[in-house]
mmCIF file of C-alpha atoms in Angstrom:
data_model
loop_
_atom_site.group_PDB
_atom_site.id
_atom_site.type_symbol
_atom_site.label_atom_id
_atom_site.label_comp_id
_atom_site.label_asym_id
_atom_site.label_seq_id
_atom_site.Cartn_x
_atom_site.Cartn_y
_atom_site.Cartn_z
ATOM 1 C CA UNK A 1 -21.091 -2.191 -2.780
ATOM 2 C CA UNK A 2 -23.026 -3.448 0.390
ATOM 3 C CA UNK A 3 -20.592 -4.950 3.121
ATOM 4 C CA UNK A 4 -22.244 -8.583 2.911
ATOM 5 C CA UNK A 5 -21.437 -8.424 -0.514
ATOM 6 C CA UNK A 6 -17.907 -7.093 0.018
ATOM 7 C CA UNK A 7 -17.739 -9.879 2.509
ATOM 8 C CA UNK A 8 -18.642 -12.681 0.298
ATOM 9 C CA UNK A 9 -16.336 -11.888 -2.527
ATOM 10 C CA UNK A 10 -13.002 -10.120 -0.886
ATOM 11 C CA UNK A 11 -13.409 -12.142 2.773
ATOM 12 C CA UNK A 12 -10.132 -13.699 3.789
ATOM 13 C CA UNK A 13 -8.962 -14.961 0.075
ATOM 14 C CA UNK A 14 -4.888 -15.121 -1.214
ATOM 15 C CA UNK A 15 -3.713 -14.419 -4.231
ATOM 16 C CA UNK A 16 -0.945 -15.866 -6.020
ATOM 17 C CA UNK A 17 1.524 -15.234 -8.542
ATOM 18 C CA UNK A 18 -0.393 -16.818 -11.072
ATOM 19 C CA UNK A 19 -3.894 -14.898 -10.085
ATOM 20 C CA UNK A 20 -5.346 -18.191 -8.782
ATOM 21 C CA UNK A 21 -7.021 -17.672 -5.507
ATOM 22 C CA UNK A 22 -6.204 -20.331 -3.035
ATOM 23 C CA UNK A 23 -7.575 -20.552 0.638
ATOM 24 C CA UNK A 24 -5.069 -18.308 3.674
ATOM 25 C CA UNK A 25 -2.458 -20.200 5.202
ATOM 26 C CA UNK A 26 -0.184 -18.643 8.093
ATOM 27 C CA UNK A 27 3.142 -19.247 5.836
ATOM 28 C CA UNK A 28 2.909 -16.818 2.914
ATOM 29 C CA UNK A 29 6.028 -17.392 -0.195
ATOM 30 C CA UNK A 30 7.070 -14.109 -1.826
ATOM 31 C CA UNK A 31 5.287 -12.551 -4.587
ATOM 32 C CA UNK A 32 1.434 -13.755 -2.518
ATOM 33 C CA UNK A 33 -0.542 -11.001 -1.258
ATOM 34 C CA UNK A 34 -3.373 -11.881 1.155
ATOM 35 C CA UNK A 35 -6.109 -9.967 1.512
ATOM 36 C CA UNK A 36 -9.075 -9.673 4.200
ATOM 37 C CA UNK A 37 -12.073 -7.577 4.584
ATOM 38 C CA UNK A 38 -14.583 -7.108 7.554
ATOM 39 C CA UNK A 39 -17.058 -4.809 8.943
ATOM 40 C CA UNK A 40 -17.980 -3.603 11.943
ATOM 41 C CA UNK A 41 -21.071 -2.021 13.224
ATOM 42 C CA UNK A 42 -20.676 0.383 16.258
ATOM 43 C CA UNK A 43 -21.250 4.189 17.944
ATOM 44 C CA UNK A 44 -23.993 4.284 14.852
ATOM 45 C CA UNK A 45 -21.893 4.016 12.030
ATOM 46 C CA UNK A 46 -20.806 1.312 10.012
ATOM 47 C CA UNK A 47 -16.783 1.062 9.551
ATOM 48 C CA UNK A 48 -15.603 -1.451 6.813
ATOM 49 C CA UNK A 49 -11.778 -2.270 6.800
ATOM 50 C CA UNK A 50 -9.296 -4.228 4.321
ATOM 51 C CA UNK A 51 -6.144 -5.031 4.878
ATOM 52 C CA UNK A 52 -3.788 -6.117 2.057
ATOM 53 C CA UNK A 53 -0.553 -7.892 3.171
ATOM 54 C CA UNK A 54 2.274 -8.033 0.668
ATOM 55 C CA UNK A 55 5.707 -9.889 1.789
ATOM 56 C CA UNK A 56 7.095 -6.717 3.089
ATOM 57 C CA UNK A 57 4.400 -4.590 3.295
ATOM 58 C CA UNK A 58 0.632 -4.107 4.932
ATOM 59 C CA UNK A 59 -2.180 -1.937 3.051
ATOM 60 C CA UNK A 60 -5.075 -0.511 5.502
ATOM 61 C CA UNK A 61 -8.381 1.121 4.236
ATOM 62 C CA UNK A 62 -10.806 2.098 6.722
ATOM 63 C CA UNK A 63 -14.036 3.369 5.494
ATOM 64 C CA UNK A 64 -16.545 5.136 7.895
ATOM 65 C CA UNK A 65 -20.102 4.688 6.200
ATOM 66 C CA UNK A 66 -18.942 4.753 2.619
ATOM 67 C CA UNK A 67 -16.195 3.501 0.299
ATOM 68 C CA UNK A 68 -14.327 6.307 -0.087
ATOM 69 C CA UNK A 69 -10.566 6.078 -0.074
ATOM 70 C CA UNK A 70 -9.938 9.220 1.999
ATOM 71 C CA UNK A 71 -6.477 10.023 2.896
ATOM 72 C CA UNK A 72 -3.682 8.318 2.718
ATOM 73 C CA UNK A 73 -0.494 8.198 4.714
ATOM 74 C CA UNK A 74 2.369 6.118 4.343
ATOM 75 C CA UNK A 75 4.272 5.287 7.593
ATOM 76 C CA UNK A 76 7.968 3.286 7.959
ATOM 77 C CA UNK A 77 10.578 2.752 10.284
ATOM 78 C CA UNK A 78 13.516 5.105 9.629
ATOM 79 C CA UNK A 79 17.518 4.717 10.206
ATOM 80 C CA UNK A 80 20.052 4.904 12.285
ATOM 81 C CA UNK A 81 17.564 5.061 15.682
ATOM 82 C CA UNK A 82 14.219 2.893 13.743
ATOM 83 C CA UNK A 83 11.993 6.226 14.425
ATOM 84 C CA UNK A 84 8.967 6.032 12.788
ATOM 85 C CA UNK A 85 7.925 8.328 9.434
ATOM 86 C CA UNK A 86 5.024 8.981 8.059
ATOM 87 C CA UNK A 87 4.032 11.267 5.190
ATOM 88 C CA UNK A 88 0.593 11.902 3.624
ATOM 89 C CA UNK A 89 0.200 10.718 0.020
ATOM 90 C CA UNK A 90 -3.054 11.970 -0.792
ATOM 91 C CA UNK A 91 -5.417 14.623 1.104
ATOM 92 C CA UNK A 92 -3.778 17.514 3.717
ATOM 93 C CA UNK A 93 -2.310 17.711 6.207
ATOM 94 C CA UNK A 94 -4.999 19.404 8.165
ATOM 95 C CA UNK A 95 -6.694 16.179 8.960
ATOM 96 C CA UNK A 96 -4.042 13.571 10.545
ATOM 97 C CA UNK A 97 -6.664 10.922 11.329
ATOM 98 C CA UNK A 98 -4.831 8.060 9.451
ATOM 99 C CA UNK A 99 -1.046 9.004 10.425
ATOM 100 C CA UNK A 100 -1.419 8.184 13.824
ATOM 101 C CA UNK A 101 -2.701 4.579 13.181
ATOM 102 C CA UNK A 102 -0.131 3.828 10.265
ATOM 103 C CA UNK A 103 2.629 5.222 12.875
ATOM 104 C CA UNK A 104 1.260 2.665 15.137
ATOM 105 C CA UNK A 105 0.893 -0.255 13.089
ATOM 106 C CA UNK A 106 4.461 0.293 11.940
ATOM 107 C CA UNK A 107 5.717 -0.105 15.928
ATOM 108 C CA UNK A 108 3.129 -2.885 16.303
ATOM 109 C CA UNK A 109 4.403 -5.132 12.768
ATOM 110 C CA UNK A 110 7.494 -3.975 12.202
ATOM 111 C CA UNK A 111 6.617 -3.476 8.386
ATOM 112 C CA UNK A 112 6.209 -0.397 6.319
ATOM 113 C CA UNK A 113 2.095 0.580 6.112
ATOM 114 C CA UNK A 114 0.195 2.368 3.491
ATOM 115 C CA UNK A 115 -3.039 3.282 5.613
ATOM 116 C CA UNK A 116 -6.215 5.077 3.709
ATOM 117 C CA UNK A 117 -8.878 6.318 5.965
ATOM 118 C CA UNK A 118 -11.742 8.360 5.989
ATOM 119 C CA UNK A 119 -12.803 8.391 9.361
ATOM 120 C CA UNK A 120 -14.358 12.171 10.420
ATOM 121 C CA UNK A 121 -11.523 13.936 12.459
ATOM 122 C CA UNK A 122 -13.581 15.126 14.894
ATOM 123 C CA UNK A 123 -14.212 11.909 16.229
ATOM 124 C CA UNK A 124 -11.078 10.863 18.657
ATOM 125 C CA UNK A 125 -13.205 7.472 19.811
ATOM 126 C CA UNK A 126 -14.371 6.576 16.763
ATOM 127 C CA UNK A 127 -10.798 6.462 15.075
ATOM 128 C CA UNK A 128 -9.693 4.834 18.341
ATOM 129 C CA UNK A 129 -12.141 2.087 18.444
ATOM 130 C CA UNK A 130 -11.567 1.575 14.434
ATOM 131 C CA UNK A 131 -7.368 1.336 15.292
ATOM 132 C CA UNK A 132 -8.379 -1.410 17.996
ATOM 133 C CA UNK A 133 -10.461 -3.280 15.638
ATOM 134 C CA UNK A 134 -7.511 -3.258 12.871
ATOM 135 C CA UNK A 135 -5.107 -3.873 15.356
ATOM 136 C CA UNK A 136 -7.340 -7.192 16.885
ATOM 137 C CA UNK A 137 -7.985 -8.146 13.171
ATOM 138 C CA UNK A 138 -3.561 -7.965 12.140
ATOM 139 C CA UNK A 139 -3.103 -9.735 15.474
ATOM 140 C CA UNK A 140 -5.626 -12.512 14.641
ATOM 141 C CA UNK A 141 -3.732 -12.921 11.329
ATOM 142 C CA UNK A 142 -0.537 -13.311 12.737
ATOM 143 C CA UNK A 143 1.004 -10.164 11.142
ATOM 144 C CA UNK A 144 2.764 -8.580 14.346
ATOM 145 C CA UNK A 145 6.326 -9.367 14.786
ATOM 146 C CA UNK A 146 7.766 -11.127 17.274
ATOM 147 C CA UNK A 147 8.807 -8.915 20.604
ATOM 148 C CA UNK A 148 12.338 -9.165 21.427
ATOM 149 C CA UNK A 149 13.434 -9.706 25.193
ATOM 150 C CA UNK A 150 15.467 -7.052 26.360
ATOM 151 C CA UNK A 151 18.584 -7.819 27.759
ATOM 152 C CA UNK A 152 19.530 -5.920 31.258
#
């Protein structure tokens, strides 16, 4: 599917309990999932992202030039000390492209992440350039959590 297309259908549309699809507000009741696609064109390649926010929970895909899934990690905050885990769901272990952006989405939200990516792994800027564009993109939809003041 071409990314215009992909824009026009997915861009920035909610989804309610009911499976009516309703314009995004900031407040979002349980059961909603909102969901938002872009692209971006840059260092010659074309990356397309999605992000699917459930009440407790934010879904990632980043696709390098194609809609592959690719792998997929899964990445929460752990007890007693709120270290973060992450564990790959699909694909090896051999190529940790994804984990390192769903370990730092998770410090960045506060939420657990599901992140699928398919980004080459021997391409450090390309995967850091497509984390800052994710991370702009969560920011501009209000999906960190709020930072709280340290007391001294």
């Amino acid at each position: 599917m071409a990314s215009k297309e992909l824009e026009e259908n997915l861009s920035e549309l909610q989804i309610g309990g009911n499976g009516e699809k309703k314009p995004v507000e900031n407040d979002m009741p349980e059961g909603e999932v909102k969901v938002s696609c872009f692209t971006e064109d840059l260092q010659d390649v074309t990356l397309h992202f999605q992000i699917v926010k459930f009440s407790k929970q934010i879904y990632a895909w980043i696709g390098c030039n194609s809609a592959k899934l690719g792998h997929l990690y899964a990445a929460a905050t752990t007890r007693p000390n709120n270290n973060v885990s992450v564990t790959s769901l699909l694909g090896g272990t051999s190529d940790n492209t994804g984990s390192s952006i769903a370990r730092r989405i998770v410090l960045k939200t506060g939420l657990n992440v599901v992140v699928a990516c398919n980004i080459p792994k021997d391409s450090p800027m390309l995967e850091a350039t497509a984390e800052r564009k994710l991370i702009e993109r969560l920011a501009s939809l209000r999906y960190f959590s709020p930072k709280e003041k340290h007391r001294n």
